[in-house]
mmCIF file of C-alpha atoms in Angstrom:
data_model
loop_
_atom_site.group_PDB
_atom_site.id
_atom_site.type_symbol
_atom_site.label_atom_id
_atom_site.label_comp_id
_atom_site.label_asym_id
_atom_site.label_seq_id
_atom_site.Cartn_x
_atom_site.Cartn_y
_atom_site.Cartn_z
ATOM 1 C CA MET A 175 -0.104 0.106 0.066
ATOM 2 C CA GLY A 176 1.090 3.528 -1.061
ATOM 3 C CA PRO A 177 1.761 6.328 1.465
ATOM 4 C CA VAL A 178 -1.212 8.079 2.721
ATOM 5 C CA ARG A 179 -1.519 11.880 2.285
ATOM 6 C CA LEU A 180 -3.199 14.086 4.907
ATOM 7 C CA GLY A 181 -5.599 15.344 2.256
ATOM 8 C CA MET A 182 -6.567 11.895 1.280
ATOM 9 C CA LEU A 183 -7.303 10.593 4.925
ATOM 10 C CA LEU A 184 -9.398 13.827 5.864
ATOM 11 C CA PHE A 185 -11.407 13.517 3.000
ATOM 12 C CA ILE A 186 -12.008 9.570 4.386
ATOM 13 C CA LEU A 187 -12.654 11.106 7.493
ATOM 14 C CA THR A 188 -15.642 13.315 6.275
ATOM 15 C CA VAL A 189 -16.625 11.473 3.375
ATOM 16 C CA SER A 190 -19.524 10.134 5.630
ATOM 17 C CA GLY A 191 -21.733 12.754 4.418
ATOM 18 C CA THR A 192 -20.520 16.294 5.909
ATOM 19 C CA PRO A 193 -21.353 18.662 2.735
ATOM 20 C CA LYS A 194 -18.628 20.012 0.566
ATOM 21 C CA GLU A 195 -18.854 23.915 1.742
ATOM 22 C CA GLU A 196 -18.337 22.615 5.414
ATOM 23 C CA ASP A 197 -14.929 21.055 4.798
ATOM 24 C CA ASP A 198 -13.758 24.809 4.081
ATOM 25 C CA ASP A 199 -12.520 24.811 7.630
ATOM 26 C CA THR A 200 -9.818 22.221 7.187
ATOM 27 C CA GLU A 201 -6.709 24.754 7.142
ATOM 28 C CA ARG A 202 -7.115 28.143 7.918
ATOM 29 C CA LEU A 203 -5.865 30.656 10.454
ATOM 30 C CA PRO A 204 -7.321 31.341 13.725
ATOM 31 C CA SER A 205 -10.107 34.489 13.724
ATOM 32 C CA LYS A 206 -9.726 37.257 16.150
ATOM 33 C CA CYS A 207 -12.740 35.702 18.074
ATOM 34 C CA GLU A 208 -11.113 32.546 18.434
ATOM 35 C CA VAL A 209 -7.878 34.107 19.944
ATOM 36 C CA CYS A 210 -10.151 35.906 22.405
ATOM 37 C CA LYS A 211 -12.141 33.551 23.587
ATOM 38 C CA LEU A 212 -9.221 30.965 24.259
ATOM 39 C CA LEU A 213 -7.081 34.005 26.225
ATOM 40 C CA SER A 214 -10.505 34.634 28.138
ATOM 41 C CA LEU A 215 -10.937 30.949 28.928
ATOM 42 C CA GLU A 216 -7.085 30.471 29.841
ATOM 43 C CA LEU A 217 -7.080 33.331 32.222
ATOM 44 C CA GLN A 218 -10.191 32.298 33.677
ATOM 45 C CA ASP A 219 -9.473 29.011 34.610
ATOM 46 C CA GLU A 220 -6.171 30.000 36.007
ATOM 47 C CA LEU A 221 -7.895 32.584 38.397
ATOM 48 C CA SER A 222 -9.999 30.159 39.334
ATOM 49 C CA ARG A 223 -7.537 27.978 40.159
ATOM 50 C CA THR A 224 -5.909 30.014 42.348
ATOM 51 C CA GLY A 225 -9.007 31.966 43.684
ATOM 52 C CA ARG A 226 -9.676 29.758 46.979
ATOM 53 C CA SER A 227 -6.107 30.578 48.552
ATOM 54 C CA ARG A 228 -6.184 32.328 52.007
ATOM 55 C CA GLU A 229 -2.999 33.664 51.587
ATOM 56 C CA VAL A 230 -2.442 36.962 53.182
ATOM 57 C CA LEU A 231 0.096 39.714 50.887
ATOM 58 C CA GLU A 232 2.454 42.017 53.461
ATOM 59 C CA LEU A 233 2.684 44.923 51.326
ATOM 60 C CA GLY A 234 4.690 48.247 52.163
ATOM 61 C CA GLN A 235 7.244 48.956 54.891
ATOM 62 C CA VAL A 236 7.211 50.449 58.442
ATOM 63 C CA LEU A 237 8.549 53.921 58.155
ATOM 64 C CA ASP A 238 9.971 56.440 60.414
ATOM 65 C CA THR A 239 6.718 57.762 60.228
ATOM 66 C CA GLY A 240 4.726 55.082 61.893
ATOM 67 C CA LYS A 241 2.778 54.117 58.502
ATOM 68 C CA ARG A 242 2.040 50.329 59.149
ATOM 69 C CA LYS A 243 2.434 47.534 56.641
ATOM 70 C CA ARG A 244 -0.609 46.625 54.488
ATOM 71 C CA HIS A 245 -2.401 43.343 54.151
ATOM 72 C CA ILE A 246 -4.183 42.267 51.498
ATOM 73 C CA PRO A 247 -5.829 39.143 50.506
ATOM 74 C CA TYR A 248 -3.757 37.106 47.678
ATOM 75 C CA SER A 249 -7.357 36.246 46.402
ATOM 76 C CA VAL A 250 -7.761 40.002 45.301
ATOM 77 C CA SER A 251 -4.124 41.028 45.235
ATOM 78 C CA GLU A 252 -2.453 42.563 42.099
ATOM 79 C CA THR A 253 -0.139 39.831 42.562
ATOM 80 C CA ARG A 254 -2.576 36.968 41.822
ATOM 81 C CA LEU A 255 -3.485 38.935 38.259
ATOM 82 C CA GLU A 256 -0.048 39.091 37.497
ATOM 83 C CA GLU A 257 0.911 35.440 38.066
ATOM 84 C CA ALA A 258 -2.184 34.525 36.067
ATOM 85 C CA LEU A 259 -1.171 36.805 33.211
ATOM 86 C CA GLU A 260 2.744 35.300 33.474
ATOM 87 C CA ASN A 261 3.187 32.590 30.547
ATOM 88 C CA LEU A 262 -0.656 33.013 29.770
ATOM 89 C CA CYS A 263 -0.189 32.730 25.882
ATOM 90 C CA GLU A 264 2.577 30.143 26.193
ATOM 91 C CA ARG A 265 -0.216 27.547 27.610
ATOM 92 C CA ILE A 266 -1.772 28.028 24.568
ATOM 93 C CA LEU A 267 0.856 25.794 22.527
ATOM 94 C CA ASP A 268 -0.864 23.209 24.674
ATOM 95 C CA TYR A 269 -4.028 23.353 22.219
ATOM 96 C CA SER A 270 -4.106 21.004 19.292
ATOM 97 C CA VAL A 271 -6.020 21.734 15.875
ATOM 98 C CA HIS A 272 -8.917 18.828 16.088
ATOM 99 C CA ALA A 273 -9.529 18.910 12.226
ATOM 100 C CA GLU A 274 -12.701 17.001 12.714
ATOM 101 C CA ARG A 275 -14.380 19.488 14.492
ATOM 102 C CA LYS A 276 -15.955 23.142 13.713
ATOM 103 C CA GLY A 277 -15.407 26.593 13.828
ATOM 104 C CA SER A 278 -13.582 27.697 17.523
ATOM 105 C CA LEU A 279 -14.228 23.725 18.839
ATOM 106 C CA ARG A 280 -11.380 22.883 16.532
ATOM 107 C CA TYR A 281 -9.002 24.543 18.849
ATOM 108 C CA ALA A 282 -8.746 22.066 22.315
ATOM 109 C CA LYS A 283 -6.097 20.803 24.691
ATOM 110 C CA GLY A 284 -5.439 17.196 23.677
ATOM 111 C CA GLN A 285 -4.606 14.859 20.543
ATOM 112 C CA SER A 286 -7.091 15.039 17.733
ATOM 113 C CA GLN A 287 -9.099 12.134 16.326
ATOM 114 C CA THR A 288 -7.227 12.961 13.007
ATOM 115 C CA MET A 289 -4.057 12.797 14.554
ATOM 116 C CA ALA A 290 -4.771 9.506 16.627
ATOM 117 C CA THR A 291 -5.897 7.974 13.352
ATOM 118 C CA LEU A 292 -2.531 8.696 11.360
ATOM 119 C CA LYS A 293 -0.582 7.844 14.908
ATOM 120 C CA GLY A 294 -2.678 4.584 14.576
ATOM 121 C CA LEU A 295 -2.188 3.982 10.945
ATOM 122 C CA VAL A 296 1.448 4.262 11.572
ATOM 123 C CA GLN A 297 1.805 1.345 14.123
ATOM 124 C CA LYS A 298 -0.001 -0.741 11.634
ATOM 125 C CA GLY A 299 2.471 -0.456 9.312
ATOM 126 C CA VAL A 300 1.297 2.306 6.668
ATOM 127 C CA LYS A 301 3.261 5.043 5.390
ATOM 128 C CA VAL A 302 1.463 8.076 5.948
ATOM 129 C CA ASP A 303 3.082 11.339 4.536
ATOM 130 C CA LEU A 304 2.259 14.633 6.224
ATOM 131 C CA GLY A 305 5.349 16.236 4.733
ATOM 132 C CA ILE A 306 7.125 16.907 7.984
ATOM 133 C CA PRO A 307 9.170 13.734 9.732
ATOM 134 C CA LEU A 308 7.185 11.557 12.322
ATOM 135 C CA GLU A 309 8.941 13.262 15.622
ATOM 136 C CA LEU A 310 7.670 16.609 14.457
ATOM 137 C CA TRP A 311 4.125 15.275 14.490
ATOM 138 C CA ASP A 312 3.432 16.686 17.948
ATOM 139 C CA GLU A 313 5.182 20.191 17.768
ATOM 140 C CA PRO A 314 2.505 23.289 17.501
ATOM 141 C CA SER A 315 0.782 23.849 14.292
ATOM 142 C CA VAL A 316 1.040 26.900 12.392
ATOM 143 C CA GLU A 317 -2.597 27.647 13.427
ATOM 144 C CA VAL A 318 -1.692 27.045 17.207
ATOM 145 C CA THR A 319 1.892 29.402 16.830
ATOM 146 C CA PHE A 320 -0.602 31.951 15.454
ATOM 147 C CA LEU A 321 -3.019 31.820 17.889
ATOM 148 C CA LYS A 322 0.100 32.525 20.814
ATOM 149 C CA LYS A 323 1.546 35.374 18.926
ATOM 150 C CA GLN A 324 -1.749 36.885 18.220
ATOM 151 C CA CYS A 325 -2.717 36.523 22.349
ATOM 152 C CA GLU A 326 0.251 38.229 23.406
ATOM 153 C CA THR A 327 -0.144 41.004 20.691
ATOM 154 C CA MET A 328 -4.104 41.102 22.309
ATOM 155 C CA LEU A 329 -2.755 40.754 25.830
ATOM 156 C CA GLU A 330 -0.611 43.451 25.448
ATOM 157 C CA GLU A 331 -3.193 46.073 23.560
ATOM 158 C CA PHE A 332 -5.986 45.211 26.156
ATOM 159 C CA GLU A 333 -4.022 44.723 29.612
ATOM 160 C CA ASP A 334 -5.687 47.686 30.973
ATOM 161 C CA VAL A 335 -9.170 46.260 29.898
ATOM 162 C CA VAL A 336 -8.334 43.146 31.847
ATOM 163 C CA GLY A 337 -7.091 44.818 34.989
ATOM 164 C CA ASP A 338 -10.328 46.741 35.197
ATOM 165 C CA TRP A 339 -12.330 43.667 34.974
ATOM 166 C CA TYR A 340 -10.127 41.878 37.391
ATOM 167 C CA PHE A 341 -10.709 44.444 40.307
ATOM 168 C CA HIS A 342 -14.032 45.976 39.399
ATOM 169 C CA HIS A 343 -16.117 43.665 37.065
ATOM 170 C CA GLN A 344 -15.651 39.932 38.101
ATOM 171 C CA GLU A 345 -19.256 39.502 38.451
ATOM 172 C CA GLN A 346 -19.043 39.577 34.434
ATOM 173 C CA PRO A 347 -17.799 36.647 32.623
ATOM 174 C CA LEU A 348 -14.405 37.919 31.470
ATOM 175 C CA GLN A 349 -15.315 36.680 27.675
ATOM 176 C CA HIS A 350 -17.868 39.007 27.712
ATOM 177 C CA PHE A 351 -16.290 42.155 29.193
ATOM 178 C CA LEU A 352 -13.556 41.645 26.968
ATOM 179 C CA CYS A 353 -14.380 40.192 23.723
ATOM 180 C CA GLU A 354 -17.872 41.373 23.419
ATOM 181 C CA GLY A 355 -17.385 44.959 25.482
ATOM 182 C CA HIS A 356 -13.982 45.688 23.680
ATOM 183 C CA VAL A 357 -12.369 43.775 21.479
ATOM 184 C CA LEU A 358 -14.772 42.255 19.009
ATOM 185 C CA ARG A 359 -17.515 43.962 17.039
ATOM 186 C CA ALA A 360 -21.064 42.977 17.173
ATOM 187 C CA THR A 361 -20.650 40.924 13.873
ATOM 188 C CA GLU A 362 -17.576 38.916 15.061
ATOM 189 C CA THR A 363 -18.541 37.550 18.301
ATOM 190 C CA ALA A 364 -20.440 34.191 16.457
ATOM 191 C CA CYS A 365 -17.639 31.715 17.950
ATOM 192 C CA LEU A 366 -18.504 33.049 21.510
ATOM 193 C CA GLN A 367 -21.725 30.967 21.521
ATOM 194 C CA GLU A 368 -20.005 27.835 20.254
ATOM 195 C CA THR A 369 -19.468 25.039 23.170
ATOM 196 C CA TRP A 370 -18.048 21.507 22.943
ATOM 197 C CA THR A 371 -21.058 18.856 24.446
ATOM 198 C CA GLY A 372 -18.702 16.087 24.131
ATOM 199 C CA LYS A 373 -20.467 14.437 21.079
ATOM 200 C CA GLU A 374 -19.186 14.633 17.277
ATOM 201 C CA LYS A 375 -22.126 14.768 14.831
ATOM 202 C CA ILE A 376 -21.961 11.917 12.446
ATOM 203 C CA THR A 377 -24.422 10.782 9.466
ATOM 204 C CA ASP A 378 -27.920 10.724 9.817
ATOM 205 C CA GLY A 379 -28.629 12.497 12.922
ATOM 206 C CA GLN A 380 -26.661 10.214 14.492
ATOM 207 C CA GLU A 381 -23.823 11.367 17.467
ATOM 208 C CA LYS A 382 -21.177 9.700 19.086
ATOM 209 C CA THR A 383 -19.137 10.548 22.030
ATOM 210 C CA GLU A 384 -15.090 11.019 22.111
ATOM 211 C CA GLU A 385 -15.116 7.696 24.426
ATOM 212 C CA GLU A 386 -17.146 5.864 22.154
ATOM 213 C CA GLU A 387 -14.625 6.875 19.110
ATOM 214 C CA GLU A 388 -11.602 5.855 21.080
ATOM 215 C CA GLU A 389 -13.550 2.222 21.228
#
């Protein structure tokens, strides 16, 4: 059997009934909406992880004037925000492109169904040609690298907005406050409504979960 190229494999994976116009999503760069969505998701996840800390920070110095040091809960401190923002966009590199999904749902952590299928073919002795060496298959893709760079640019541009949300507007989801309120136009927000249900659409209205797919 000759080498199986990526385009041929993607055709095999989608030939079960996906309309041709939906296949235009196979290779593209992330939109501003998708960048903002993932930036917001990563920041809120990190803040959720540290939000229950009972640590108290001691700020300032005891001066000759008699002023006392200030004690600030870590959970509402600027330090917590700074630590959450540190390496935020670097964590975007943990994402993979799940080409079998549509829209913003194509960007998720973990191995995609397509890559799992490719590796399975290789293990069976099939020669698969992706145009890159096998040892580079798990390296961040062009799309994910672009996501990371755009995340850095967006964070730098809207750092003050993120700070304003953190100190004054956390009753609102960051995605709403940042993306809908400052970054995106009303016509650019569609991806924010896309949510992953854990199911992949097949044909004839049938669905199966990722666990069933792995089996």
